[in-house]
Amino acid sequence: MTQVTVLVYKQGDKVWRDFKAELITRYEKAVMLYISESEAFSKIEKQECNNRIIVSKKEIVEKRAVAGVDDSDTLKTSVNTGLKKISKKRKEARAKYARGIAEAASQCDTLTDVAKRIGKSTTFVKRVADEFEIKLPRRNNGHEEIASR
């Protein structure tokens, strides 16, 4: 745990100044501190607070310690990079099908025929066509497709 210095902590009519405590958790605008090792608090005061207090980040001297990256943030970052890798692979896979879709679209009359020829769903064919600006047949399974789509 990181040790930080607190400038001022007020609770009721009591005030504590310039004491050290262990950093437990960071919140958006405050931090939770472990005060069992701190000499500024008496045993009774420590028991009343359950050895923990919440202090505003403004009252902490070591700004880097309270603004540091949390473990949960690191996890979110690694998950996001993993998702970006997956989406990049999917984009490459769609690019592989784009040429075949363009060729099939020029030869087929309906969207369903294009999908059957490629071996993929009509939704996939539409998504790839939108992404690579491929013009698809306007007829879908023998019925005129709605112009708004």
PDB file of C-alpha atoms in Angstrom:
ATOM      1  CA  MET A   1       0.000   0.000   0.000  1.00  0.00           C
ATOM      2  CA  THR A   2       1.104   3.553  -0.698  1.00  0.00           C
ATOM      3  CA  GLN A   3       1.625   5.918   2.185  1.00  0.00           C
ATOM      4  CA  VAL A   4       0.282   9.461   1.736  1.00  0.00           C
ATOM      5  CA  THR A   5       0.274  12.645   3.791  1.00  0.00           C
ATOM      6  CA  VAL A   6      -3.037  14.308   4.631  1.00  0.00           C
ATOM      7  CA  LEU A   7      -3.075  18.074   5.163  1.00  0.00           C
ATOM      8  CA  VAL A   8      -6.390  18.387   7.031  1.00  0.00           C
ATOM      9  CA  TYR A   9      -9.101  15.922   8.096  1.00  0.00           C
ATOM     10  CA  LYS A  10     -12.223  17.106   9.933  1.00  0.00           C
ATOM     11  CA  GLN A  11     -14.809  14.967  11.681  1.00  0.00           C
ATOM     12  CA  GLY A  12     -17.403  16.830  13.676  1.00  0.00           C
ATOM     13  CA  ASP A  13     -15.574  19.339  15.879  1.00  0.00           C
ATOM     14  CA  LYS A  14     -12.255  17.444  15.766  1.00  0.00           C
ATOM     15  CA  VAL A  15      -9.490  18.370  13.313  1.00  0.00           C
ATOM     16  CA  TRP A  16      -6.341  16.381  12.415  1.00  0.00           C
ATOM     17  CA  ARG A  17      -3.475  17.970  10.498  1.00  0.00           C
ATOM     18  CA  ASP A  18      -0.394  16.654   8.682  1.00  0.00           C
ATOM     19  CA  PHE A  19      -0.586  12.922   9.348  1.00  0.00           C
ATOM     20  CA  LYS A  20       0.399   9.899   7.292  1.00  0.00           C
ATOM     21  CA  ALA A  21      -1.907   7.032   6.321  1.00  0.00           C
ATOM     22  CA  GLU A  22      -1.984   4.060   3.959  1.00  0.00           C
ATOM     23  CA  LEU A  23      -3.929   4.422   0.693  1.00  0.00           C
ATOM     24  CA  ILE A  24      -6.543   1.656   0.298  1.00  0.00           C
ATOM     25  CA  THR A  25      -8.924   2.724  -2.487  1.00  0.00           C
ATOM     26  CA  ARG A  26      -9.175   5.582  -4.951  1.00  0.00           C
ATOM     27  CA  TYR A  27     -12.538   7.072  -5.790  1.00  0.00           C
ATOM     28  CA  GLU A  28     -13.460   9.825  -8.253  1.00  0.00           C
ATOM     29  CA  LYS A  29     -12.871  12.750  -5.877  1.00  0.00           C
ATOM     30  CA  ALA A  30     -11.816  11.035  -2.655  1.00  0.00           C
ATOM     31  CA  VAL A  31      -9.635   8.251  -1.272  1.00  0.00           C
ATOM     32  CA  MET A  32     -10.059   5.677   1.487  1.00  0.00           C
ATOM     33  CA  LEU A  33      -7.158   5.581   3.923  1.00  0.00           C
ATOM     34  CA  TYR A  34      -6.058   2.974   6.481  1.00  0.00           C
ATOM     35  CA  ILE A  35      -5.164   4.778   9.733  1.00  0.00           C
ATOM     36  CA  SER A  36      -4.192   1.939  12.101  1.00  0.00           C
ATOM     37  CA  GLU A  37      -0.467   2.823  11.765  1.00  0.00           C
ATOM     38  CA  SER A  38      -1.068   6.569  12.059  1.00  0.00           C
ATOM     39  CA  GLU A  39       0.019   8.206  15.338  1.00  0.00           C
ATOM     40  CA  ALA A  40      -2.310  11.199  14.950  1.00  0.00           C
ATOM     41  CA  PHE A  41      -5.376   9.159  15.994  1.00  0.00           C
ATOM     42  CA  SER A  42      -5.960   7.633  19.415  1.00  0.00           C
ATOM     43  CA  LYS A  43      -6.959   3.987  19.828  1.00  0.00           C
ATOM     44  CA  ILE A  44     -10.574   4.935  20.499  1.00  0.00           C
ATOM     45  CA  GLU A  45     -10.722   7.208  17.442  1.00  0.00           C
ATOM     46  CA  LYS A  46      -9.284   4.419  15.285  1.00  0.00           C
ATOM     47  CA  GLN A  47     -11.914   1.986  16.585  1.00  0.00           C
ATOM     48  CA  GLU A  48     -14.723   4.488  15.973  1.00  0.00           C
ATOM     49  CA  CYS A  49     -13.606   4.860  12.355  1.00  0.00           C
ATOM     50  CA  ASN A  50     -12.913   1.120  11.956  1.00  0.00           C
ATOM     51  CA  ASN A  51      -9.305   2.045  11.075  1.00  0.00           C
ATOM     52  CA  ARG A  52     -10.493   3.675   7.839  1.00  0.00           C
ATOM     53  CA  ILE A  53     -11.365   7.209   6.794  1.00  0.00           C
ATOM     54  CA  ILE A  54     -12.471   8.859   3.560  1.00  0.00           C
ATOM     55  CA  VAL A  55     -10.557  12.018   2.625  1.00  0.00           C
ATOM     56  CA  SER A  56     -10.941  14.414  -0.299  1.00  0.00           C
ATOM     57  CA  LYS A  57      -8.160  14.156  -2.884  1.00  0.00           C
ATOM     58  CA  LYS A  58      -7.597  17.895  -2.472  1.00  0.00           C
ATOM     59  CA  GLU A  59      -6.304  17.291   1.067  1.00  0.00           C
ATOM     60  CA  ILE A  60      -3.608  14.802  -0.031  1.00  0.00           C
ATOM     61  CA  VAL A  61      -0.047  16.059  -0.522  1.00  0.00           C
ATOM     62  CA  GLU A  62       1.110  13.296  -2.921  1.00  0.00           C
ATOM     63  CA  LYS A  63      -1.081  14.078  -5.945  1.00  0.00           C
ATOM     64  CA  ARG A  64       0.519  11.393  -8.118  1.00  0.00           C
ATOM     65  CA  ALA A  65      -0.345   8.657  -5.630  1.00  0.00           C
ATOM     66  CA  VAL A  66      -4.050   9.497  -5.628  1.00  0.00           C
ATOM     67  CA  ALA A  67      -4.223  10.094  -9.390  1.00  0.00           C
ATOM     68  CA  GLY A  68      -2.486   6.791 -10.218  1.00  0.00           C
ATOM     69  CA  VAL A  69      -3.914   4.072 -12.431  1.00  0.00           C
ATOM     70  CA  ASP A  70      -6.069   1.590 -10.562  1.00  0.00           C
ATOM     71  CA  ASP A  71      -5.888  -2.159 -11.218  1.00  0.00           C
ATOM     72  CA  SER A  72      -9.471  -2.077 -12.505  1.00  0.00           C
ATOM     73  CA  ASP A  73      -8.466   0.583 -15.073  1.00  0.00           C
ATOM     74  CA  THR A  74      -5.633  -1.664 -16.264  1.00  0.00           C
ATOM     75  CA  LEU A  75      -8.072  -4.527 -16.730  1.00  0.00           C
ATOM     76  CA  LYS A  76     -10.425  -2.321 -18.753  1.00  0.00           C
ATOM     77  CA  THR A  77      -7.512  -1.214 -20.923  1.00  0.00           C
ATOM     78  CA  SER A  78      -6.435  -4.783 -21.663  1.00  0.00           C
ATOM     79  CA  VAL A  79     -10.018  -5.780 -22.490  1.00  0.00           C
ATOM     80  CA  ASN A  80     -10.354  -2.794 -24.848  1.00  0.00           C
ATOM     81  CA  THR A  81      -7.130  -3.657 -26.680  1.00  0.00           C
ATOM     82  CA  GLY A  82      -8.330  -7.246 -27.013  1.00  0.00           C
ATOM     83  CA  LEU A  83     -11.614  -6.065 -28.492  1.00  0.00           C
ATOM     84  CA  LYS A  84      -9.771  -3.828 -30.944  1.00  0.00           C
ATOM     85  CA  LYS A  85      -7.707  -6.816 -32.086  1.00  0.00           C
ATOM     86  CA  ILE A  86     -10.862  -8.888 -32.577  1.00  0.00           C
ATOM     87  CA  SER A  87     -12.604  -6.134 -34.546  1.00  0.00           C
ATOM     88  CA  LYS A  88      -9.489  -5.724 -36.711  1.00  0.00           C
ATOM     89  CA  LYS A  89      -9.515  -9.456 -37.489  1.00  0.00           C
ATOM     90  CA  ARG A  90     -13.208  -9.287 -38.340  1.00  0.00           C
ATOM     91  CA  LYS A  91     -12.613  -6.317 -40.634  1.00  0.00           C
ATOM     92  CA  GLU A  92      -9.887  -8.265 -42.431  1.00  0.00           C
ATOM     93  CA  ALA A  93     -12.289 -11.199 -42.801  1.00  0.00           C
ATOM     94  CA  ARG A  94     -14.966  -8.912 -44.283  1.00  0.00           C
ATOM     95  CA  ALA A  95     -12.420  -7.442 -46.690  1.00  0.00           C
ATOM     96  CA  LYS A  96     -11.653 -10.971 -47.894  1.00  0.00           C
ATOM     97  CA  TYR A  97     -15.319 -11.451 -48.855  1.00  0.00           C
ATOM     98  CA  ALA A  98     -15.788  -7.996 -50.431  1.00  0.00           C
ATOM     99  CA  ARG A  99     -14.432  -8.954 -53.856  1.00  0.00           C
ATOM    100  CA  GLY A 100     -16.596 -12.071 -54.025  1.00  0.00           C
ATOM    101  CA  ILE A 101     -19.691 -10.095 -52.997  1.00  0.00           C
ATOM    102  CA  ALA A 102     -19.036  -7.451 -55.645  1.00  0.00           C
ATOM    103  CA  GLU A 103     -18.680 -10.136 -58.312  1.00  0.00           C
ATOM    104  CA  ALA A 104     -21.794 -12.023 -57.169  1.00  0.00           C
ATOM    105  CA  ALA A 105     -23.826  -8.789 -56.919  1.00  0.00           C
ATOM    106  CA  SER A 106     -23.152  -8.000 -60.570  1.00  0.00           C
ATOM    107  CA  GLN A 107     -24.312 -11.469 -61.667  1.00  0.00           C
ATOM    108  CA  CYS A 108     -27.332 -12.102 -59.364  1.00  0.00           C
ATOM    109  CA  ASP A 109     -30.815 -10.579 -59.337  1.00  0.00           C
ATOM    110  CA  THR A 110     -31.627 -10.794 -55.626  1.00  0.00           C
ATOM    111  CA  LEU A 111     -29.810 -10.241 -52.348  1.00  0.00           C
ATOM    112  CA  THR A 112     -30.669 -13.780 -51.278  1.00  0.00           C
ATOM    113  CA  ASP A 113     -28.935 -15.192 -54.356  1.00  0.00           C
ATOM    114  CA  VAL A 114     -25.810 -13.154 -53.561  1.00  0.00           C
ATOM    115  CA  ALA A 115     -25.814 -14.501 -49.988  1.00  0.00           C
ATOM    116  CA  LYS A 116     -26.258 -18.096 -51.183  1.00  0.00           C
ATOM    117  CA  ARG A 117     -23.465 -17.750 -53.719  1.00  0.00           C
ATOM    118  CA  ILE A 118     -21.061 -16.382 -51.084  1.00  0.00           C
ATOM    119  CA  GLY A 119     -22.213 -18.806 -48.406  1.00  0.00           C
ATOM    120  CA  LYS A 120     -22.955 -16.113 -45.818  1.00  0.00           C
ATOM    121  CA  SER A 121     -26.090 -14.506 -44.377  1.00  0.00           C
ATOM    122  CA  THR A 122     -27.851 -11.565 -46.016  1.00  0.00           C
ATOM    123  CA  THR A 123     -27.020  -9.436 -42.964  1.00  0.00           C
ATOM    124  CA  PHE A 124     -23.306 -10.134 -43.419  1.00  0.00           C
ATOM    125  CA  VAL A 125     -23.559  -9.358 -47.132  1.00  0.00           C
ATOM    126  CA  LYS A 126     -25.328  -6.029 -46.396  1.00  0.00           C
ATOM    127  CA  ARG A 127     -22.735  -5.093 -43.754  1.00  0.00           C
ATOM    128  CA  VAL A 128     -19.814  -5.790 -46.079  1.00  0.00           C
ATOM    129  CA  ALA A 129     -21.521  -3.983 -48.959  1.00  0.00           C
ATOM    130  CA  ASP A 130     -22.102  -0.901 -46.775  1.00  0.00           C
ATOM    131  CA  GLU A 131     -18.527  -0.928 -45.523  1.00  0.00           C
ATOM    132  CA  PHE A 132     -16.923  -1.306 -48.958  1.00  0.00           C
ATOM    133  CA  GLU A 133     -19.617   0.648 -50.852  1.00  0.00           C
ATOM    134  CA  ILE A 134     -20.690  -2.255 -53.059  1.00  0.00           C
ATOM    135  CA  LYS A 135     -23.954  -1.831 -54.928  1.00  0.00           C
ATOM    136  CA  LEU A 136     -26.293  -4.744 -54.200  1.00  0.00           C
ATOM    137  CA  PRO A 137     -29.345  -5.885 -56.171  1.00  0.00           C
ATOM    138  CA  ARG A 138     -32.470  -3.974 -55.139  1.00  0.00           C
ATOM    139  CA  ARG A 139     -34.632  -7.082 -55.091  1.00  0.00           C
ATOM    140  CA  ASN A 140     -34.656  -9.276 -51.997  1.00  0.00           C
ATOM    141  CA  ASN A 141     -36.080 -12.759 -52.454  1.00  0.00           C
ATOM    142  CA  GLY A 142     -38.332 -11.662 -55.311  1.00  0.00           C
ATOM    143  CA  HIS A 143     -39.739  -8.615 -53.462  1.00  0.00           C
ATOM    144  CA  GLU A 144     -38.714  -5.001 -53.983  1.00  0.00           C
ATOM    145  CA  GLU A 145     -36.623  -3.807 -51.062  1.00  0.00           C
ATOM    146  CA  ILE A 146     -37.630  -0.700 -49.128  1.00  0.00           C
ATOM    147  CA  ALA A 147     -35.674   2.307 -50.382  1.00  0.00           C
ATOM    148  CA  SER A 148     -34.884   3.604 -46.868  1.00  0.00           C
ATOM    149  CA  ARG A 149     -32.675   0.588 -46.136  1.00  0.00           C
TER     150      ARG A 149
END
